[in-house]
Amino acid sequence: MRTIAVLGGGIGGLAASYYLCKSPQISKVVVFESSNRFGGRLWSTRRSDGAVFEHGPRAIRPAGAVGHNTLNMVDDLGLAMEILPVTHSHVASKNRYLYVNGQLHRMPSGISGLLRTVPPFSRPLLLNIAMEILVKKGTEDDESIHSFVSRRLGKELADIAVDSLCRGVFAGDCKKLSVRSCLPLLYNAEQRRGSLTLGLLLGSGPNPVVTPGPLAQRSIKESWAQWSLSRGLESLAESITEYLQQSEIVQLHREAAVKQISPSASGWMIHLEDGVISADHIISALPAKALASSLPPSCQPLIQELQDISTVTVAVVNLEYDGSILPVKGFGHLIPSSEDRGVLGVVYDSVSFPQHNRPKGETTRLTVMMGGAWFQEEFGAPEAVKDEHLLARATEVVNCHLGVNTAPSWSWVTLQRDCIPQYYQGHYRRVGE
């Protein structure tokens, strides 16, 4: 029987604890969270009038082993009735936009979209895909996403679509991010089949399999593209926390920053502000630099590897407007770095999840994401930037990109500091170390 310490009470630490407390081999799980709340980046505001706003992640993908695993957990937690699914046929799934050359352009979708020349691209995307099969396999063990896509699918696609995608997903620079670590599906397709097209058609290697439970089976049957929860995604973290509180073997500690961990004869000693706790094993769900600062000097090589993992800061600006103000309907739009380095994209929250609008009176909810890898050069040091400046920039973007001249009726600015780790070229080697 063992005692496990879990460092960090974000969604990673909570999920780890959820699985640990189901194991018959474990007698005690102790969770340490430095802040006054559990859930980390999962953070939802539920207004008294019924509106819900997300200040971090806003939806979860149901696909694959990870997607099935998450839905199995949601089912087990009794949250199935709160699921808000968005299907592949929904307008938010079919319509995704790019803002290029001062205009919104709908991304090509379906066969007809691939056969025609669709702005901002200068030729049909099917030509890029057809030519890709003839491209020789790369010889490098890793390369940037931009280099990889330029080589296989052409520079235009890399400069516009992939640049925008990397800003939307990683808030990062595709000329630095590793294709092997960020987009392993594409990297493995080339390695196994010599072509992305063939790899995606024929499969590029074994994938982990998780048996889908009733909710995951429903997601497959109904063809979900993404999902949220009626009270926002923070309710997932709250439900896991409640589950852990009811477990007899779990201890949850808020405002319990780990100062240092050190090996002992039987396992580990965890040093806190007000005492020391011993454990047989430690699972760290801390950001890399936070773990680095708590490791003993004897772990110097590991400390250096962790310190070398970069992170980026993202400003998340939630806006609510009275009435229906969108000129188009879709998930939202992304902006390539060549168009505006500071603004990553705008999410049309009301389209995907109208259930999160306030019930009375028509409103439109948007989220503007800014900064990322370009935060410092565009806005200065995160600790010095003013909320008013970020709000002004966000409303200016909505005005310019979407033609919305009215002021928002409600707004909320959140600075998510060091929120997304950046897997730069060679990251797989660091993980191996």
Coordinates of C-alpha atoms in Angstrom, one line a residue:
M1 CA 0.0 0.0 0.0
R2 CA 1.5 3.3 -1.0
T3 CA 1.2 7.0 -0.5
I4 CA 1.3 9.1 -3.7
A5 CA 1.8 12.9 -3.7
V6 CA 0.3 14.8 -6.6
L7 CA 1.9 18.2 -7.2
G8 CA -0.5 20.7 -8.9
G9 CA -4.3 20.8 -8.8
G10 CA -5.0 21.8 -12.4
I11 CA -6.9 19.4 -14.7
G12 CA -3.7 17.2 -15.0
G13 CA -3.3 16.8 -11.3
L14 CA -7.0 16.3 -10.7
A15 CA -7.3 13.7 -13.4
A16 CA -4.2 11.8 -12.1
S17 CA -5.7 11.8 -8.6
Y18 CA -9.0 10.5 -10.0
Y19 CA -7.4 7.5 -11.5
L20 CA -5.0 6.9 -8.5
C21 CA -7.8 6.7 -6.0
K22 CA -9.4 3.9 -8.0
S23 CA -6.3 1.7 -7.6
P24 CA -6.4 -1.0 -4.8
Q25 CA -2.6 -0.7 -4.4
I26 CA -2.8 2.9 -3.1
S27 CA -3.7 3.8 0.5
K28 CA -3.3 7.6 0.3
V29 CA -3.3 10.3 -2.3
V30 CA -2.2 13.8 -1.2
V31 CA -2.8 16.7 -3.7
F32 CA -1.0 20.1 -3.3
E33 CA -2.2 23.2 -5.1
S34 CA -0.5 26.5 -4.6
S35 CA -3.5 28.7 -5.4
N36 CA -6.9 29.0 -3.6
R37 CA -8.8 27.0 -6.2
F38 CA -8.5 23.7 -8.2
G39 CA -8.9 23.5 -11.9
G40 CA -6.0 25.6 -13.2
R41 CA -6.7 27.0 -16.6
L42 CA -10.3 25.6 -16.6
W43 CA -12.0 28.8 -15.4
S44 CA -15.6 29.8 -16.2
T45 CA -17.6 32.8 -15.1
R46 CA -21.3 32.1 -14.5
R47 CA -23.2 35.3 -14.3
S48 CA -26.3 35.7 -12.3
D49 CA -28.4 36.2 -15.4
G50 CA -27.4 32.8 -16.8
A51 CA -24.6 33.7 -19.2
V52 CA -21.4 31.6 -19.1
F53 CA -17.9 32.9 -20.2
E54 CA -14.7 30.8 -20.5
H55 CA -11.4 32.4 -19.6
G56 CA -9.4 29.4 -20.7
P57 CA -10.2 26.3 -22.8
R58 CA -13.8 26.4 -24.1
A59 CA -14.4 23.0 -25.7
I60 CA -13.0 19.5 -25.7
R61 CA -12.5 17.2 -28.8
P62 CA -14.2 13.8 -28.4
A63 CA -12.0 12.0 -31.0
G64 CA -9.5 9.1 -30.5
A65 CA -8.3 7.4 -27.3
V66 CA -7.9 10.6 -25.3
G67 CA -11.3 11.9 -26.4
H68 CA -13.0 8.6 -25.4
N69 CA -11.1 8.4 -22.1
T70 CA -12.3 11.9 -21.2
L71 CA -15.9 11.2 -22.1
N72 CA -15.7 7.9 -20.0
M73 CA -14.6 10.0 -17.1
V74 CA -17.4 12.6 -17.6
D75 CA -19.9 9.7 -17.7
D76 CA -18.5 8.3 -14.4
L77 CA -18.7 11.7 -12.8
G78 CA -22.4 12.0 -13.6
L79 CA -22.1 14.9 -16.0
A80 CA -23.6 13.3 -19.1
M81 CA -26.8 15.3 -18.8
E82 CA -24.8 18.6 -18.8
I83 CA -23.0 17.9 -22.1
L84 CA -23.4 20.4 -24.9
P85 CA -22.3 18.6 -28.1
V86 CA -21.4 20.3 -31.4
T87 CA -21.7 18.0 -34.4
H88 CA -19.6 17.9 -37.6
S89 CA -22.6 19.2 -39.5
H90 CA -23.0 22.2 -37.3
V91 CA -22.3 25.6 -38.8
A92 CA -19.5 26.1 -36.2
S93 CA -17.8 22.9 -37.5
K94 CA -18.2 23.6 -41.2
N95 CA -17.4 27.4 -41.2
R96 CA -13.9 28.5 -40.0
Y97 CA -12.4 31.7 -41.3
L98 CA -9.1 33.4 -41.9
Y99 CA -8.6 37.1 -41.8
V100 CA -6.2 37.9 -44.6
N101 CA -5.5 41.1 -46.5
G102 CA -8.1 42.9 -44.5
Q103 CA -10.9 40.4 -45.3
L104 CA -12.6 37.4 -43.8
H105 CA -12.2 34.2 -46.0
R106 CA -14.0 31.0 -45.3
M107 CA -11.6 28.0 -45.2
P108 CA -12.2 25.5 -48.0
S109 CA -14.2 22.4 -46.9
G110 CA -15.4 19.3 -48.7
I111 CA -14.4 18.2 -52.2
S112 CA -15.8 21.2 -53.9
G113 CA -13.7 23.5 -51.7
L114 CA -10.6 21.6 -52.6
L115 CA -11.3 21.6 -56.4
R116 CA -11.8 25.4 -56.7
T117 CA -9.4 28.3 -56.1
V118 CA -10.7 29.7 -52.9
P119 CA -9.2 33.0 -51.6
P120 CA -6.8 33.7 -49.9
F121 CA -5.1 30.8 -51.8
S122 CA -3.9 31.2 -55.3
R123 CA -4.7 27.7 -56.6
P124 CA -7.0 24.8 -55.7
L125 CA -5.7 23.0 -52.6
L126 CA -6.2 19.6 -54.3
L127 CA -3.2 20.4 -56.5
N128 CA -1.0 20.8 -53.3
I129 CA -2.4 17.4 -52.1
A130 CA -1.8 15.7 -55.4
M131 CA 1.8 16.9 -55.7
E132 CA 2.5 16.0 -52.1
I133 CA 2.6 12.3 -52.9
L134 CA 5.6 12.9 -55.2
V135 CA 7.7 14.7 -52.6
K136 CA 10.6 12.7 -51.2
K137 CA 10.7 11.8 -47.5
G138 CA 12.6 14.3 -45.3
T139 CA 16.0 13.2 -43.9
E140 CA 16.0 15.3 -40.7
D141 CA 14.9 13.7 -37.4
D142 CA 12.9 16.8 -36.6
E143 CA 12.0 20.1 -38.3
S144 CA 9.8 23.1 -37.8
I145 CA 6.1 22.8 -38.7
H146 CA 6.6 25.6 -41.3
S147 CA 9.5 23.9 -42.9
F148 CA 7.7 20.5 -43.0
V149 CA 4.5 21.9 -44.6
S150 CA 6.4 24.2 -47.0
R151 CA 8.4 21.2 -48.2
R152 CA 5.4 18.9 -48.6
L153 CA 2.4 21.1 -49.4
G154 CA 3.9 24.5 -50.5
K155 CA 5.0 27.7 -48.9
E156 CA 1.7 29.5 -49.4
L157 CA -0.2 26.9 -47.3
A158 CA 2.5 27.1 -44.6
D159 CA 2.5 30.9 -44.6
I160 CA -1.2 31.4 -44.3
A161 CA -3.1 28.3 -43.1
V162 CA -0.5 26.6 -41.0
D163 CA 0.8 29.8 -39.5
S164 CA -2.7 30.7 -38.4
L165 CA -3.4 27.2 -37.1
C166 CA -0.3 27.1 -34.9
R167 CA -1.3 30.5 -33.5
G168 CA -4.8 29.2 -32.8
V169 CA -3.7 25.9 -31.2
F170 CA -0.3 26.6 -29.6
A171 CA -0.3 30.5 -29.6
G172 CA 3.1 29.8 -31.1
D173 CA 5.4 30.5 -34.1
C174 CA 5.2 27.7 -36.7
K175 CA 8.8 28.5 -37.7
K176 CA 10.0 27.4 -34.3
L177 CA 7.5 24.7 -33.3
S178 CA 8.5 21.1 -33.8
V179 CA 6.4 19.0 -36.3
R180 CA 7.4 15.8 -34.5
S181 CA 6.2 17.0 -31.1
C182 CA 3.3 19.2 -32.1
L183 CA 1.8 17.3 -35.0
P184 CA 3.0 13.7 -34.6
L185 CA 0.2 12.4 -36.9
L186 CA 1.7 14.3 -39.8
Y187 CA 5.3 13.4 -38.9
N188 CA 4.5 9.7 -38.5
A189 CA 2.5 9.7 -41.8
E190 CA 5.7 10.8 -43.7
Q191 CA 7.9 8.4 -41.7
R192 CA 5.7 5.3 -42.2
R193 CA 4.2 6.0 -45.7
G194 CA 6.5 8.6 -47.2
S195 CA 3.5 10.8 -47.7
L196 CA 0.9 12.7 -45.6
T197 CA -1.9 11.7 -48.0
L198 CA -1.0 8.0 -48.0
G199 CA -0.3 8.1 -44.3
L200 CA -3.7 9.6 -43.4
L201 CA -5.5 7.3 -45.9
L202 CA -3.7 4.0 -44.9
G203 CA -2.8 4.8 -41.3
S204 CA 0.6 5.7 -40.0
G205 CA 1.1 3.2 -37.2
P206 CA -0.7 1.8 -34.1
N207 CA -2.8 4.1 -32.0
P208 CA -3.8 3.6 -28.4
V209 CA -7.3 2.2 -28.0
V210 CA -9.7 3.1 -25.2
T211 CA -13.0 1.2 -25.1
P212 CA -15.7 3.9 -25.6
G213 CA -18.4 3.9 -22.8
P214 CA -22.0 4.9 -23.4
L215 CA -21.3 8.7 -23.7
A216 CA -18.3 8.1 -26.1
Q217 CA -20.4 5.8 -28.2
R218 CA -23.0 8.5 -28.4
S219 CA -20.4 11.0 -29.6
I220 CA -19.4 8.6 -32.4
K221 CA -23.0 7.9 -33.4
E222 CA -24.0 11.5 -33.4
S223 CA -20.7 12.6 -35.0
W224 CA -19.5 15.2 -32.4
A225 CA -16.8 17.6 -33.4
Q226 CA -16.4 19.2 -29.9
W227 CA -18.3 19.5 -26.6
S228 CA -18.7 21.7 -23.6
L229 CA -20.7 21.6 -20.4
S230 CA -23.8 23.6 -19.5
R231 CA -22.1 25.4 -16.6
G232 CA -18.8 25.8 -18.5
L233 CA -15.7 23.6 -18.5
E234 CA -14.7 24.5 -15.0
S235 CA -17.6 22.3 -13.8
L236 CA -15.5 19.3 -15.0
A237 CA -12.7 20.3 -12.6
E238 CA -15.3 21.0 -9.9
S239 CA -16.9 17.5 -10.3
I240 CA -13.5 15.8 -10.1
T241 CA -12.7 17.8 -7.0
E242 CA -16.0 16.8 -5.4
Y243 CA -15.4 13.1 -6.3
L244 CA -11.9 13.3 -4.7
Q245 CA -13.3 15.0 -1.5
Q246 CA -15.7 12.1 -1.1
S247 CA -12.9 9.5 -1.4
E248 CA -11.6 8.3 1.9
I249 CA -8.0 8.1 0.7
V250 CA -7.6 11.5 -0.9
Q251 CA -6.4 14.7 0.9
L252 CA -6.7 18.0 -1.0
H253 CA -4.6 21.0 0.0
R254 CA -5.2 24.5 -1.3
E255 CA -2.7 27.3 -0.9
A256 CA 0.0 24.7 -0.3
A257 CA 2.9 25.7 -2.5
V258 CA 5.7 23.1 -2.7
K259 CA 9.0 24.7 -1.7
Q260 CA 11.2 21.7 -2.4
I261 CA 11.1 18.0 -2.8
S262 CA 14.0 15.8 -1.7
P263 CA 14.7 12.0 -1.8
S264 CA 14.5 10.1 1.4
A265 CA 15.3 6.5 2.4
S266 CA 11.8 5.3 1.6
G267 CA 10.7 7.7 -1.1
W268 CA 10.4 11.5 -1.0
M269 CA 10.0 14.4 1.4
I270 CA 7.8 17.3 0.3
H271 CA 8.7 20.6 2.0
L272 CA 5.9 23.1 2.4
E273 CA 5.7 26.5 4.0
D274 CA 4.5 25.0 7.3
G275 CA 5.9 21.5 7.4
V276 CA 7.1 18.3 5.6
I277 CA 5.1 15.4 4.2
S278 CA 6.5 12.1 3.1
A279 CA 5.4 10.0 0.1
D280 CA 6.4 6.8 -1.6
H281 CA 6.0 8.4 -5.1
I282 CA 5.4 11.8 -6.6
I283 CA 3.4 12.7 -9.7
S284 CA 4.2 16.2 -10.9
A285 CA 1.4 18.1 -12.7
L286 CA 3.3 21.4 -12.3
P287 CA 4.5 23.6 -15.1
A288 CA 8.0 22.7 -16.1
K289 CA 9.7 25.8 -14.5
A290 CA 7.7 25.4 -11.2
L291 CA 8.9 21.8 -11.0
A292 CA 12.5 22.9 -11.7
S293 CA 12.5 25.4 -8.9
S294 CA 11.4 22.7 -6.4
L295 CA 13.9 20.0 -7.3
P296 CA 17.0 19.3 -5.2
P297 CA 20.4 20.4 -6.5
S298 CA 21.3 16.8 -7.1
C299 CA 18.8 16.9 -10.0
Q300 CA 20.7 19.6 -11.9
P301 CA 20.5 18.0 -15.4
L302 CA 16.7 17.6 -15.1
I303 CA 16.4 21.2 -13.7
Q304 CA 18.2 22.5 -16.7
E305 CA 16.0 20.5 -19.2
L306 CA 12.9 21.8 -17.5
Q307 CA 14.1 25.4 -17.4
D308 CA 14.7 25.3 -21.1
I309 CA 11.1 24.6 -22.0
S310 CA 9.6 27.9 -23.1
T311 CA 6.0 29.0 -22.4
V312 CA 3.9 31.9 -23.8
T313 CA 1.4 34.3 -22.2
V314 CA -2.1 34.7 -23.8
A315 CA -4.5 37.6 -23.1
V316 CA -8.1 36.3 -23.2
V317 CA -10.7 39.0 -23.7
N318 CA -14.4 38.0 -23.3
L319 CA -16.9 40.4 -24.9
E320 CA -20.6 40.5 -24.9
Y321 CA -22.6 42.6 -27.4
D322 CA -26.4 43.2 -27.4
G323 CA -28.2 41.8 -30.4
S324 CA -26.9 39.6 -33.3
I325 CA -23.8 41.4 -34.6
L326 CA -21.8 38.8 -36.5
P327 CA -21.6 39.3 -40.3
V328 CA -20.9 35.5 -40.7
K329 CA -21.7 32.4 -38.8
G330 CA -18.9 29.9 -37.8
F331 CA -16.5 28.8 -35.1
G332 CA -14.4 32.0 -35.5
H333 CA -11.5 33.4 -37.4
L334 CA -7.7 33.1 -37.1
I335 CA -5.2 35.7 -38.2
P336 CA -1.8 34.8 -39.7
S337 CA 1.3 36.6 -38.2
S338 CA 1.8 38.5 -41.5
E339 CA -1.6 40.2 -40.9
D340 CA -1.4 41.1 -37.2
R341 CA 1.3 39.6 -34.9
G342 CA -0.5 40.6 -31.7
V343 CA -3.9 39.2 -32.3
L344 CA -4.2 35.4 -32.7
G345 CA -7.9 34.9 -33.4
V346 CA -11.5 35.6 -32.5
V347 CA -13.9 32.9 -31.3
Y348 CA -17.6 33.3 -32.0
D349 CA -18.7 31.7 -28.7
S350 CA -22.4 32.3 -29.3
V351 CA -22.4 30.2 -32.5
S352 CA -20.9 27.1 -31.0
F353 CA -22.6 27.3 -27.6
P354 CA -25.7 29.5 -27.8
Q355 CA -26.8 27.8 -24.5
H356 CA -24.2 29.9 -22.7
N357 CA -25.9 33.2 -23.8
R358 CA -28.1 34.8 -21.2
P359 CA -31.7 33.4 -21.6
K360 CA -33.4 36.8 -21.9
G361 CA -32.7 39.1 -24.8
E362 CA -30.5 38.3 -27.9
T363 CA -26.7 38.7 -27.3
T364 CA -23.4 37.8 -29.0
R365 CA -20.5 36.5 -27.0
L366 CA -17.0 36.7 -28.5
T367 CA -13.5 35.9 -27.2
V368 CA -10.4 37.7 -28.6
M369 CA -7.1 35.8 -28.0
M370 CA -3.9 37.9 -28.1
G371 CA -0.2 37.7 -27.6
G372 CA 1.2 34.2 -27.4
A373 CA 4.8 34.0 -28.8
W374 CA 4.4 37.7 -29.8
F375 CA 3.1 39.0 -26.5
Q376 CA 6.3 40.8 -25.3
E377 CA 7.0 42.6 -28.6
E378 CA 3.3 43.7 -29.0
F379 CA 2.2 44.5 -25.5
G380 CA 5.4 44.6 -23.4
A381 CA 6.1 42.7 -20.1
P382 CA 3.0 40.8 -18.9
E383 CA 3.3 42.2 -15.4
A384 CA 3.2 45.8 -16.7
V385 CA 0.4 45.6 -19.3
K386 CA -2.9 47.3 -18.4
D387 CA -6.3 45.5 -18.8
E388 CA -7.6 48.7 -20.4
H389 CA -5.0 48.5 -23.2
L390 CA -5.8 44.9 -23.9
L391 CA -9.6 45.6 -23.9
A392 CA -9.1 48.5 -26.3
R393 CA -7.1 46.4 -28.7
A394 CA -9.7 43.6 -28.6
T395 CA -12.6 45.9 -29.3
E396 CA -10.7 47.5 -32.1
V397 CA -10.2 44.1 -33.7
V398 CA -13.9 43.3 -33.5
N399 CA -14.7 46.6 -35.0
C400 CA -12.1 46.3 -37.8
H401 CA -12.6 42.5 -38.7
L402 CA -16.3 42.1 -38.1
G403 CA -17.6 45.7 -38.7
V404 CA -19.0 46.0 -35.2
N405 CA -19.3 49.7 -34.3
T406 CA -21.1 49.4 -31.0
A407 CA -19.3 49.0 -27.7
P408 CA -19.6 45.8 -25.8
S409 CA -22.2 45.7 -23.1
W410 CA -19.9 43.5 -20.9
S411 CA -16.2 42.6 -20.9
W412 CA -13.6 40.6 -18.9
V413 CA -9.9 40.6 -19.5
T414 CA -7.8 37.6 -18.3
L415 CA -4.0 37.4 -18.6
Q416 CA -3.1 33.7 -18.7
R417 CA 0.6 33.9 -17.9
D418 CA 3.0 31.2 -19.2
C419 CA -0.1 29.1 -20.1
I420 CA 1.1 27.1 -23.1
P421 CA 4.4 25.3 -23.3
Q422 CA 6.2 25.6 -26.6
Y423 CA 7.5 22.4 -28.1
Y424 CA 10.4 23.8 -30.2
Q425 CA 12.5 21.7 -32.6
G426 CA 14.3 18.9 -30.8
H427 CA 11.7 18.8 -28.0
Y428 CA 11.4 15.0 -28.3
R429 CA 15.0 14.7 -27.3
R430 CA 14.4 16.7 -24.2
V431 CA 11.4 14.5 -23.3
G432 CA 13.6 11.5 -23.8
E433 CA 16.2 12.9 -21.5

